[in-house]
Short mmCIF file of C-alpha atoms and ligand atoms in Angstrom, two decimals:
data_model
loop_
_atom_site.label_atom_id
_atom_site.label_comp_id
_atom_site.label_asym_id
_atom_site.label_seq_id
_atom_site.Cartn_x
_atom_site.Cartn_y
_atom_site.Cartn_z
CA ASN O 1 55.29 9.07 -109.14
CA SER O 2 55.51 10.61 -105.66
CA ASP O 3 51.71 10.84 -105.59
CA LYS O 4 51.44 7.10 -106.20
CA ILE O 5 54.07 6.36 -103.55
CA LYS O 6 52.18 8.49 -101.03
CA GLN O 7 48.89 6.77 -101.83
CA LYS O 8 50.40 3.31 -101.57
CA MET O 9 52.12 4.19 -98.31
CA GLU O 10 48.87 5.45 -96.81
CA ASP O 11 47.06 2.29 -97.92
CA ARG O 12 49.72 0.03 -96.42
CA ILE O 13 49.82 2.02 -93.18
CA LYS O 14 46.05 1.58 -92.88
CA GLU O 15 46.27 -2.10 -93.71
CA LYS O 16 48.75 -2.55 -90.87
CA GLY O 17 46.61 -0.51 -88.43
CA LEU O 18 49.15 2.31 -88.06
CA GLU O 19 46.96 5.15 -89.34
CA ASN O 20 46.59 6.75 -85.91
CA GLU O 21 50.35 6.78 -85.31
CA VAL O 22 51.88 7.63 -88.67
CA LYS O 23 51.00 10.49 -90.99
CA VAL O 24 52.26 10.71 -94.56
CA VAL O 25 52.90 14.30 -95.60
CA MET O 26 53.65 15.44 -99.13
CA THR O 27 56.15 18.32 -98.87
CA GLY O 28 57.74 20.65 -101.36
CA CYS O 29 61.15 20.22 -102.98
CA PHE O 30 63.66 18.48 -100.82
CA GLY O 31 66.65 19.79 -102.73
CA LEU O 32 68.21 16.52 -103.81
CA CYS O 33 66.61 16.09 -107.21
CA GLU O 34 68.95 13.37 -108.37
CA SER O 35 67.95 11.04 -105.53
CA GLY O 36 64.16 11.40 -105.72
CA PRO O 37 61.59 10.31 -104.88
CA ASN O 38 62.78 10.77 -101.29
CA VAL O 39 61.10 9.57 -98.12
CA VAL O 40 62.19 10.81 -94.68
CA VAL O 41 60.92 8.98 -91.61
CA TYR O 42 60.64 11.17 -88.52
CA PRO O 43 61.42 11.57 -85.65
CA GLU O 44 64.75 9.82 -86.47
CA GLY O 45 65.11 11.58 -89.81
CA VAL O 46 66.04 8.37 -91.65
CA PHE O 47 66.56 9.35 -95.27
CA TYR O 48 65.50 6.96 -98.04
CA SER O 49 66.27 7.84 -101.64
CA HIS O 50 65.28 6.57 -105.11
CA VAL O 51 62.17 5.05 -103.54
CA LYS O 52 60.03 2.99 -105.91
CA LEU O 53 56.43 1.86 -105.57
CA SER O 54 57.70 -1.66 -104.97
CA ASP O 55 59.72 -0.44 -101.92
CA VAL O 56 56.75 0.95 -100.03
CA ASP O 57 55.61 -2.28 -98.34
CA GLU O 58 59.13 -2.93 -97.05
CA ILE O 59 59.45 0.56 -95.54
CA VAL O 60 56.11 0.19 -93.76
CA ASP O 61 56.53 -3.44 -92.66
CA GLU O 62 60.17 -3.27 -91.65
CA HIS O 63 60.76 0.31 -90.53
CA LEU O 64 57.42 1.55 -89.28
CA LEU O 65 56.21 -1.72 -87.82
CA LYS O 66 59.39 -3.39 -86.60
CA GLY O 67 61.78 -0.43 -86.25
CA ARG O 68 64.31 -2.01 -88.64
CA ILE O 69 65.93 0.41 -91.09
CA VAL O 70 65.88 -0.71 -94.74
CA LYS O 71 69.56 -0.19 -95.46
CA ARG O 72 69.44 -0.82 -99.16
CA LEU O 73 67.22 2.26 -99.62
CA LEU O 74 69.33 4.68 -97.61
CA PHE O 75 70.78 7.70 -99.41
CA LYS O 76 74.39 6.94 -100.42
CA GLU O 77 75.88 9.40 -97.90
CA ALA O 78 73.61 8.28 -95.08
CA VAL O 79 75.70 5.25 -94.16
CA GLU O 80 79.28 5.70 -93.02
CA GLU O 81 81.27 3.01 -91.26
CA ASN O 82 78.02 1.36 -90.33
CA VAL O 83 76.73 4.50 -88.64
CA ILE O 84 73.43 5.64 -90.05
CA LYS O 85 73.20 9.40 -90.42
CA SER O 86 69.97 11.32 -90.20
CA VAL O 87 68.93 13.59 -93.06
CA ASN O 88 70.51 16.63 -91.34
CA GLU O 89 73.84 14.85 -90.97
CA VAL O 90 74.53 13.98 -94.59
CA ASP O 91 77.05 16.30 -96.25
CA PHE O 92 74.59 17.60 -98.82
CA TYR O 93 72.45 19.17 -96.10
CA LYS O 94 74.99 19.61 -93.30
CA LYS O 95 77.00 22.12 -95.32
CA GLN O 96 73.95 24.20 -96.20
CA THR O 97 72.17 26.95 -94.27
CA ARG O 98 68.49 26.86 -95.12
CA VAL O 99 66.89 30.27 -94.61
CA ALA O 100 64.80 30.86 -97.75
CA LEU O 101 64.23 27.10 -98.00
CA ARG O 102 63.66 26.69 -94.25
CA ASN O 103 60.24 25.08 -94.57
CA CYS O 104 60.68 23.37 -97.96
CA GLY O 105 60.61 19.61 -97.62
CA ILE O 106 59.38 19.93 -94.04
CA ILE O 107 55.85 21.34 -93.98
CA ASP O 108 52.79 20.47 -96.01
CA PRO O 109 52.56 23.53 -98.27
CA GLU O 110 48.82 23.11 -98.68
CA ASN O 111 48.15 23.39 -94.96
CA ILE O 112 48.30 26.87 -93.41
CA ASP O 113 48.27 25.36 -89.90
CA GLU O 114 51.63 23.73 -90.55
CA TYR O 115 53.10 27.05 -91.70
CA ILE O 116 51.70 28.72 -88.58
CA ALA O 117 53.11 25.91 -86.41
CA TYR O 118 56.54 26.80 -87.81
CA ASP O 119 56.16 30.44 -86.67
CA GLY O 120 54.38 31.49 -89.85
CA TYR O 121 52.56 34.86 -89.85
CA GLN O 122 54.26 35.90 -86.59
CA ALA O 123 56.34 38.44 -88.49
CA LEU O 124 53.20 39.93 -90.02
CA ALA O 125 51.50 40.11 -86.63
CA LYS O 126 54.56 41.84 -85.19
CA ALA O 127 54.76 44.34 -88.05
CA LEU O 128 51.06 45.19 -88.00
CA THR O 129 50.56 45.41 -84.26
CA LYS O 130 53.88 46.64 -82.89
CA MET O 131 55.70 48.55 -85.63
CA THR O 132 55.26 51.70 -87.67
CA ARG O 133 55.74 51.55 -91.43
CA ASP O 134 59.09 53.33 -91.11
CA GLU O 135 60.24 50.87 -88.47
CA VAL O 136 59.41 47.96 -90.78
CA ILE O 137 61.46 49.51 -93.59
CA GLN O 138 64.32 50.23 -91.19
CA VAL O 139 64.49 46.54 -90.24
CA VAL O 140 64.74 45.53 -93.92
CA LYS O 141 67.40 48.20 -94.49
CA ASP O 142 69.39 47.19 -91.40
CA SER O 143 69.30 43.52 -92.40
CA GLY O 144 71.36 44.37 -95.50
CA LEU O 145 69.15 42.05 -97.60
CA ARG O 146 69.86 42.49 -101.31
CA GLY O 147 67.64 41.50 -104.22
CA ARG O 148 68.06 37.82 -104.97
CA GLY O 149 66.75 38.18 -108.52
CA GLY O 150 70.16 39.04 -109.87
CA ALA O 151 71.27 42.64 -109.50
CA GLY O 152 71.65 42.65 -105.70
CA PHE O 153 70.01 46.05 -105.15
CA PRO O 154 69.43 46.78 -101.43
CA THR O 155 65.86 45.66 -100.69
CA GLY O 156 65.19 48.12 -97.85
CA LEU O 157 66.15 51.04 -100.08
CA LYS O 158 63.71 49.87 -102.75
CA TRP O 159 60.94 49.65 -100.15
CA ASP O 160 61.81 53.14 -98.92
CA PHE O 161 61.78 54.65 -102.44
CA THR O 162 58.34 53.15 -103.10
CA LYS O 163 56.95 54.32 -99.77
CA LYS O 164 58.19 57.85 -100.40
CA ALA O 165 56.91 57.98 -104.00
CA ASP O 166 53.77 60.05 -104.60
CA GLY O 167 50.72 58.03 -105.55
CA ASP O 168 47.10 57.56 -104.52
CA LYS O 169 47.52 53.83 -105.20
CA LYS O 170 50.57 51.60 -104.85
CA TYR O 171 51.27 48.00 -105.78
CA VAL O 172 53.40 45.15 -104.48
CA VAL O 173 54.57 42.63 -107.07
CA CYS O 174 56.33 39.30 -106.69
CA ASN O 175 58.43 38.40 -109.71
CA ALA O 176 58.02 34.64 -110.05
CA ASP O 177 58.84 34.56 -113.75
CA GLU O 178 61.92 32.42 -113.32
CA GLY O 179 63.20 31.80 -116.83
CA ASP O 180 66.85 30.73 -116.75
CA PRO O 181 67.29 27.31 -118.33
CA GLY O 182 67.98 24.84 -115.52
CA ALA O 183 66.91 27.18 -112.70
CA PHE O 184 64.11 26.21 -110.33
CA MET O 185 64.84 28.06 -107.07
CA ASP O 186 61.71 30.19 -107.09
CA ARG O 187 59.49 27.37 -108.24
CA SER O 188 60.67 25.23 -105.32
CA ILE O 189 60.04 27.96 -102.76
CA LEU O 190 56.54 28.58 -104.12
CA GLU O 191 55.77 24.87 -104.23
CA GLY O 192 57.24 24.20 -100.81
CA ASP O 193 56.42 27.30 -98.78
CA PRO O 194 53.89 29.57 -100.53
CA HIS O 195 52.67 31.26 -97.34
CA SER O 196 56.12 32.75 -96.67
CA ILE O 197 55.78 34.76 -99.90
CA LEU O 198 52.25 35.92 -99.10
CA GLU O 199 53.33 36.93 -95.60
CA ALA O 200 56.31 38.90 -96.92
CA MET O 201 54.26 40.66 -99.58
CA THR O 202 51.67 41.67 -96.99
CA ILE O 203 54.40 43.10 -94.76
CA ALA O 204 55.72 44.98 -97.79
CA GLY O 205 52.21 46.24 -98.57
CA TYR O 206 51.89 47.61 -95.04
CA ALA O 207 55.35 49.22 -95.23
CA ILE O 208 54.88 51.05 -98.52
CA GLY O 209 51.15 51.82 -98.13
CA SER O 210 49.66 49.45 -100.69
CA ASP O 211 46.46 47.46 -100.61
CA GLN O 212 47.03 45.27 -103.68
CA GLY O 213 49.65 42.70 -104.56
CA PHE O 214 50.24 40.55 -107.64
CA VAL O 215 52.30 37.40 -108.03
CA TYR O 216 53.46 37.21 -111.64
CA ILE O 217 54.15 33.54 -112.19
CA ARG O 218 54.74 31.53 -115.34
CA ALA O 219 51.90 29.21 -116.27
CA GLU O 220 54.52 26.48 -116.82
CA TYR O 221 54.62 26.08 -113.02
CA PRO O 222 51.20 24.48 -112.46
CA ILE O 223 51.94 23.01 -109.01
CA ALA O 224 53.27 26.34 -107.75
CA VAL O 225 50.22 28.13 -109.19
CA LYS O 226 47.86 25.65 -107.53
CA ARG O 227 49.58 25.83 -104.15
CA LEU O 228 49.75 29.62 -104.24
CA GLN O 229 46.04 29.84 -104.94
CA ILE O 230 45.29 27.40 -102.10
CA ALA O 231 47.52 29.49 -99.81
CA ILE O 232 45.79 32.74 -100.85
CA ASN O 233 42.35 31.21 -100.14
CA GLN O 234 43.49 29.91 -96.75
CA ALA O 235 45.09 33.23 -95.77
CA ARG O 236 41.85 35.05 -96.66
CA GLU O 237 39.88 32.55 -94.59
CA TYR O 238 42.17 33.10 -91.58
CA GLY O 239 41.91 36.90 -91.85
CA LEU O 240 45.54 37.20 -92.94
CA LEU O 241 44.68 38.67 -96.34
CA GLY O 242 41.78 40.92 -97.29
CA GLU O 243 40.13 43.60 -95.19
CA ASN O 244 41.18 44.63 -91.70
CA ILE O 245 44.00 42.08 -91.40
CA LEU O 246 44.41 40.89 -87.80
CA ASN O 247 42.02 43.70 -86.75
CA SER O 248 44.72 46.24 -87.54
CA GLY O 249 42.65 48.29 -89.96
CA PHE O 250 45.10 47.41 -92.75
CA ASN O 251 43.65 46.03 -96.02
CA PHE O 252 45.71 44.04 -98.50
CA ASP O 253 44.92 41.34 -101.02
CA ILE O 254 46.96 39.33 -103.52
CA GLU O 255 46.05 38.01 -106.96
CA LEU O 256 47.92 35.76 -109.36
CA ARG O 257 48.83 36.77 -112.88
CA LEU O 258 50.05 34.01 -115.17
CA GLY O 259 52.86 34.65 -117.64
CA ALA O 260 53.25 32.77 -120.89
CA GLY O 261 56.91 31.90 -120.37
CA ALA O 262 58.81 34.71 -122.11
CA PHE O 263 62.27 35.13 -120.56
CA VAL O 264 62.13 38.90 -121.04
CA CYS O 265 59.09 39.13 -118.73
CA GLY O 266 61.47 38.53 -115.83
CA GLU O 267 62.72 42.06 -116.54
CA GLU O 268 60.66 44.22 -114.22
CA THR O 269 59.30 46.74 -116.72
CA ALA O 270 58.39 44.01 -119.24
CA LEU O 271 56.67 42.20 -116.39
CA ILE O 272 54.67 45.34 -115.62
CA GLU O 273 53.59 45.62 -119.26
CA SER O 274 52.51 41.99 -119.20
CA ILE O 275 50.42 42.39 -116.01
CA GLU O 276 48.77 45.39 -117.67
CA GLY O 277 47.70 43.05 -120.47
CA LYS O 278 50.19 44.28 -123.07
CA ARG O 279 52.96 42.48 -124.90
CA GLY O 280 55.86 41.97 -122.47
CA MET O 281 58.45 44.48 -123.70
CA PRO O 282 60.80 46.46 -121.46
CA ARG O 283 60.26 50.18 -120.93
CA ASN O 284 62.97 52.80 -120.76
CA LYS O 285 64.27 53.46 -117.26
CA PRO O 286 63.95 55.95 -115.60
CA PRO O 287 61.24 56.27 -114.51
CA PHE O 288 61.81 53.28 -112.27
CA PRO O 289 58.87 51.16 -111.08
CA ALA O 290 59.23 52.59 -107.56
CA ASN O 291 57.93 55.87 -109.03
CA GLU O 292 55.96 54.78 -112.09
CA GLY O 293 55.15 51.11 -112.29
CA LEU O 294 51.85 49.31 -112.78
CA TRP O 295 49.33 51.63 -114.44
CA GLY O 296 51.75 54.49 -113.76
CA LYS O 297 51.58 54.01 -109.97
CA PRO O 298 54.49 53.40 -107.56
CA THR O 299 55.22 49.67 -107.58
CA LEU O 300 57.49 47.55 -105.44
CA ILE O 301 58.90 44.50 -107.25
CA ASN O 302 60.96 41.83 -105.53
CA ASN O 303 61.63 38.28 -106.56
CA VAL O 304 60.47 35.14 -104.75
CA GLU O 305 63.69 34.38 -102.90
CA THR O 306 64.01 37.97 -101.67
CA TYR O 307 60.51 37.81 -100.19
CA ALA O 308 61.20 34.36 -98.68
CA ASN O 309 63.85 35.97 -96.46
CA ILE O 310 61.58 38.69 -95.07
CA PRO O 311 59.45 36.85 -92.45
CA VAL O 312 62.44 35.15 -90.88
CA ILE O 313 64.35 38.45 -90.62
CA PHE O 314 61.48 39.82 -88.50
CA GLN O 315 61.20 36.63 -86.46
CA ARG O 316 64.88 36.12 -85.68
CA GLY O 317 66.21 39.65 -85.95
CA VAL O 318 68.66 41.66 -87.97
CA ASP O 319 71.71 40.56 -85.97
CA TRP O 320 70.94 36.90 -86.60
CA PHE O 321 70.51 37.54 -90.33
CA ARG O 322 73.72 39.56 -90.54
CA SER O 323 75.62 36.80 -88.73
CA ILE O 324 75.16 34.70 -91.90
CA GLY O 325 77.03 35.54 -95.09
CA THR O 326 79.41 38.44 -95.62
CA GLU O 327 79.34 42.07 -94.54
CA LYS O 328 78.30 43.38 -97.96
CA SER O 329 76.10 40.39 -98.84
CA PRO O 330 74.41 39.15 -95.67
CA GLY O 331 72.30 36.00 -95.63
CA THR O 332 72.24 33.07 -97.98
CA LYS O 333 71.72 32.33 -101.66
CA VAL O 334 69.84 29.46 -103.23
CA PHE O 335 71.40 27.83 -106.29
CA ALA O 336 70.10 25.25 -108.72
CA LEU O 337 73.14 23.04 -109.12
CA GLY O 338 73.25 21.21 -112.42
CA GLY O 339 75.44 19.94 -115.23
CA LYS O 340 78.41 17.65 -114.60
CA ILE O 341 77.96 17.22 -110.87
CA GLU O 342 77.19 14.24 -108.62
CA ASN O 343 74.42 15.80 -106.55
CA THR O 344 72.24 17.84 -108.84
CA GLY O 345 69.62 19.78 -106.95
CA LEU O 346 68.76 22.83 -104.96
CA VAL O 347 71.29 24.13 -102.45
CA GLU O 348 71.28 27.10 -100.11
CA ILE O 349 74.60 28.39 -98.86
CA PRO O 350 75.76 31.34 -96.76
CA MET O 351 77.07 34.13 -99.03
CA GLY O 352 80.85 33.92 -99.08
CA THR O 353 80.95 30.11 -99.41
CA THR O 354 83.54 29.24 -102.03
CA LEU O 355 82.67 27.72 -105.39
CA ARG O 356 84.85 24.76 -104.39
CA ASP O 357 82.78 24.09 -101.26
CA ILE O 358 79.58 24.21 -103.28
CA ILE O 359 80.80 22.00 -106.10
CA TYR O 360 82.85 19.49 -104.13
CA GLY O 361 81.56 19.78 -100.54
CA ILE O 362 77.84 19.87 -101.26
CA GLY O 363 77.67 18.84 -104.91
CA GLY O 364 79.89 15.78 -104.37
CA GLY O 365 82.30 16.72 -107.20
CA ILE O 366 82.45 15.71 -110.84
CA PRO O 367 81.11 12.29 -111.84
CA LYS O 368 83.30 9.49 -113.26
CA GLY O 369 86.51 11.07 -111.92
CA LYS O 370 86.55 13.71 -114.65
CA GLU O 371 88.35 17.04 -114.32
CA PHE O 372 86.41 20.17 -113.43
CA LYS O 373 86.67 22.76 -116.17
CA ALA O 374 84.34 25.69 -115.45
CA VAL O 375 81.17 26.76 -113.72
CA GLN O 376 78.54 29.02 -115.23
CA THR O 377 76.75 31.25 -112.73
CA GLY O 378 73.83 33.51 -113.58
CA GLY O 379 72.38 31.41 -116.40
CA PRO O 380 72.35 32.87 -119.91
CA SER O 381 73.14 36.31 -118.48
CA GLY O 382 76.16 35.08 -116.58
CA GLY O 383 79.67 33.97 -117.34
CA CYS O 384 81.89 30.89 -117.14
CA ILE O 385 84.39 30.82 -114.29
CA PRO O 386 87.49 28.61 -114.78
CA LYS O 387 89.21 26.24 -112.37
CA LYS O 388 91.79 28.73 -111.08
CA TYR O 389 88.98 30.70 -109.40
CA LEU O 390 87.39 27.75 -107.60
CA ASP O 391 88.28 29.30 -104.25
CA THR O 392 86.35 32.50 -105.01
CA PRO O 393 83.73 33.29 -102.38
CA VAL O 394 80.25 33.52 -103.84
CA ASP O 395 78.92 37.04 -103.41
CA TYR O 396 77.68 39.75 -105.76
CA GLU O 397 80.98 41.64 -106.02
CA SER O 398 83.32 38.66 -106.40
CA LEU O 399 81.31 37.09 -109.22
CA THR O 400 81.01 40.39 -111.07
CA LYS O 401 84.77 40.90 -110.77
CA LEU O 402 85.28 37.59 -112.58
CA GLY O 403 82.98 38.63 -115.44
CA SER O 404 79.99 36.63 -114.26
CA ILE O 405 76.98 37.53 -112.13
CA MET O 406 75.03 36.05 -109.25
CA GLY O 407 71.89 36.13 -111.39
CA SER O 408 68.90 34.44 -109.90
CA GLY O 409 70.87 31.32 -109.00
CA GLY O 410 71.53 28.95 -111.87
CA MET O 411 74.88 27.15 -111.45
CA ILE O 412 75.97 24.78 -114.19
CA VAL O 413 79.15 22.76 -113.84
CA MET O 414 81.24 21.73 -116.83
CA ASP O 415 83.94 19.09 -117.07
CA GLU O 416 86.92 18.44 -119.33
CA ASP O 417 84.66 17.12 -122.11
CA ASN O 418 82.72 20.37 -122.55
CA CYS O 419 83.67 22.67 -125.40
CA MET O 420 83.43 26.20 -124.03
CA VAL O 421 82.71 27.73 -127.43
CA ASP O 422 79.77 25.39 -127.74
CA ILE O 423 78.56 26.37 -124.26
CA ALA O 424 78.67 30.06 -125.26
CA ARG O 425 76.77 29.21 -128.45
CA PHE O 426 74.13 27.32 -126.45
CA PHE O 427 73.41 30.26 -124.14
CA LEU O 428 73.43 32.79 -126.95
CA ASP O 429 71.04 30.66 -128.94
CA PHE O 430 68.67 30.92 -125.96
CA THR O 431 68.92 34.72 -125.65
CA VAL O 432 68.52 35.24 -129.41
CA ASP O 433 65.26 33.30 -129.21
CA GLU O 434 64.12 35.28 -126.19
CA SER O 435 65.01 38.77 -127.43
CA CYS O 436 61.81 40.83 -127.58
CA GLY O 437 63.07 42.69 -130.65
CA LYS O 438 62.52 46.21 -129.37
CA CYS O 439 66.08 47.45 -129.81
CA THR O 440 68.44 46.85 -132.71
CA ALA O 441 71.56 46.07 -130.69
CA CYS O 442 69.95 43.03 -129.13
CA ARG O 443 67.60 41.99 -131.94
CA ILE O 444 70.21 42.08 -134.74
CA GLY O 445 73.48 42.11 -132.80
CA THR O 446 72.96 38.89 -130.85
CA ARG O 447 71.84 37.12 -134.03
CA ARG O 448 75.05 38.17 -135.82
CA MET O 449 77.06 36.93 -132.82
CA LEU O 450 75.27 33.59 -132.98
CA GLU O 451 76.01 33.27 -136.69
CA ILE O 452 79.72 33.80 -136.04
CA LEU O 453 79.66 31.27 -133.22
CA GLU O 454 77.91 28.72 -135.43
CA LYS O 455 80.52 29.32 -138.11
CA ILE O 456 83.33 28.79 -135.62
CA THR O 457 81.85 25.67 -133.98
CA SER O 458 81.17 24.05 -137.34
CA GLY O 459 84.82 24.40 -138.32
CA LYS O 460 84.24 27.22 -140.84
CA GLY O 461 85.70 30.02 -138.72
CA GLU O 462 88.10 32.44 -140.40
CA PRO O 463 90.85 34.73 -139.08
CA GLY O 464 89.20 37.90 -137.78
CA ASP O 465 86.00 36.17 -136.62
CA ILE O 466 87.04 36.07 -132.98
CA GLU O 467 87.86 39.79 -132.97
CA LYS O 468 84.57 40.61 -134.72
CA LEU O 469 82.70 38.55 -132.13
CA GLU O 470 84.44 40.36 -129.30
CA GLU O 471 83.72 43.79 -130.74
CA LEU O 472 80.04 42.97 -131.27
CA ALA O 473 79.75 41.58 -127.74
CA ASN O 474 81.14 44.75 -126.17
CA ASN O 475 78.96 47.00 -128.33
CA ILE O 476 75.76 45.11 -127.45
CA LYS O 477 76.64 45.17 -123.76
CA ASP O 478 76.91 48.96 -123.92
CA SER O 479 73.93 49.74 -126.11
CA ALA O 480 71.09 47.26 -125.48
CA LEU O 481 68.00 48.69 -123.82
CA CYS O 482 67.38 46.19 -121.04
CA GLY O 483 69.22 43.70 -118.88
CA LEU O 484 68.53 40.80 -121.24
CA GLY O 485 70.48 42.37 -124.09
CA GLN O 486 73.10 44.00 -121.87
CA THR O 487 74.02 40.65 -120.33
CA ALA O 488 73.44 38.37 -123.34
CA PRO O 489 77.11 38.64 -124.47
CA ASN O 490 78.43 37.62 -121.01
CA PRO O 491 78.90 33.90 -121.79
CA VAL O 492 80.89 34.87 -124.91
CA ILE O 493 82.93 37.58 -123.20
CA SER O 494 83.84 35.33 -120.26
CA THR O 495 84.75 32.32 -122.41
CA LEU O 496 86.84 34.56 -124.67
CA LYS O 497 88.61 35.84 -121.57
CA TYR O 498 89.33 32.48 -119.98
CA PHE O 499 89.20 29.96 -122.86
CA ARG O 500 90.37 31.94 -125.88
CA ASP O 501 92.62 29.05 -126.85
CA GLU O 502 89.52 26.95 -127.56
CA TYR O 503 88.15 29.58 -129.95
CA GLU O 504 91.57 29.76 -131.63
CA ALA O 505 91.77 25.99 -131.90
CA HIS O 506 88.41 25.96 -133.72
CA VAL O 507 89.48 28.70 -136.14
CA TYR O 508 93.12 27.94 -136.75
CA GLU O 509 93.27 24.19 -136.23
CA LYS O 510 89.72 23.63 -137.60
CA ARG O 511 88.74 21.53 -134.58
FE1 SF4 J 1 64.13 43.59 -126.08
FE2 SF4 J 1 66.66 42.74 -126.17
FE3 SF4 J 1 66.16 45.32 -126.36
FE4 SF4 J 1 65.76 44.04 -124.02
S1 SF4 J 1 67.71 44.37 -125.03
S2 SF4 J 1 64.44 45.55 -125.00
S3 SF4 J 1 65.06 42.03 -124.80
S4 SF4 J 1 65.49 43.73 -127.81
#
């Protein structure tokens, strides 16, 4: 639909003789999914939402030609007491800090010149021409950046381990196998700002001593795949990928590898197996990929959002980065906000922002005046957090303390109408389907848990079922081989902890 709107707008602009003054640019994700298609008119930043093909002529004729804003198309928050707010002044954006998403919705992702105009590739130039490999790693360490893929491992330390590992060949991998249901953070970054990932991976390649990178991306993301390939071709053409980058003597190239959409391939060792052309099944750890990864060689794996932070850390400095977020979790985190919430979409907040500020301040609260009940962070590997913890700051430690995890950034809001046992069943159903079957605890254990949950939710639960479910959940958590199985029981464990009464109501009151 956006393609058609763009085409029609270009045609109308031409018809009215404005083609030398106005340029229509297709950007990446703008964040506010629920209000799309969006059109922003610069330089004023006037923000039109829910634009239809039939609205295009009016925007061109009234706004572009006569300077009269089309009020009926303004985003709901853009008009307040007859004052028209620009896109940066509406609450949804004003309360965010866009670091990883800094260029998304602003630049044309298929045009390298626009990325360069927004300081793109300056960090790479700085690293290659002015810094040693150790200095580059020290900057990443000092920034305090932690892996945004879920576990929060210090990124600089990972880079250092891989640099120090013995190996005649080393690899840099970007994990773009985003698989949580409802999560689209990585996809949006790749669609909106693909060069930032290529730049970061090249810096990483220089730092650890690698000449080859791979982006492992699911084939279900065709626009991201297309834009990444365009970006790779452009970077090669500009001498920013390939041999002797920026005449520094450093060689590095990046290739895409398409995944078939298995959730387990987001686990780094399963991802490695898949790139090697094998079935995507996790390996035992140790050895960790930093020592023995792709084809047994030291391999650095970071996820998309982690890489997206790298160029800007080099451009603006460690102190700037550490001034955002908390001491232990500097920077920001991108979340895909969904479920029972007014403003569904992509949000980026400083670490330490409370759940309340995200859900009510940015998300606009719960629709139809309903009561908030819980929020699920971390997707199927995470947990449900109840209302009494709404003022919890979002950071790795605080979420773990509540029995949930940061995960890669899925955030699903539930209201008073949601049955929490059913929510747990939904997520477990997903992980049962996605289990690779390598270890018994996950392959058989999660299936038995699902059977009990189905029994309970269909009103056939018996005394003892809840305890059996709890015991199984704790055993699987302790004995599964990889992160998928170890975290699969989290939705059950957290709902049992905070909403046990709902399980009991199903079993004892047959609700
Ligand atoms: Fe496979 Fe599950 Fe075992 Fe992971 S925990 S290796 S997904 S069976």
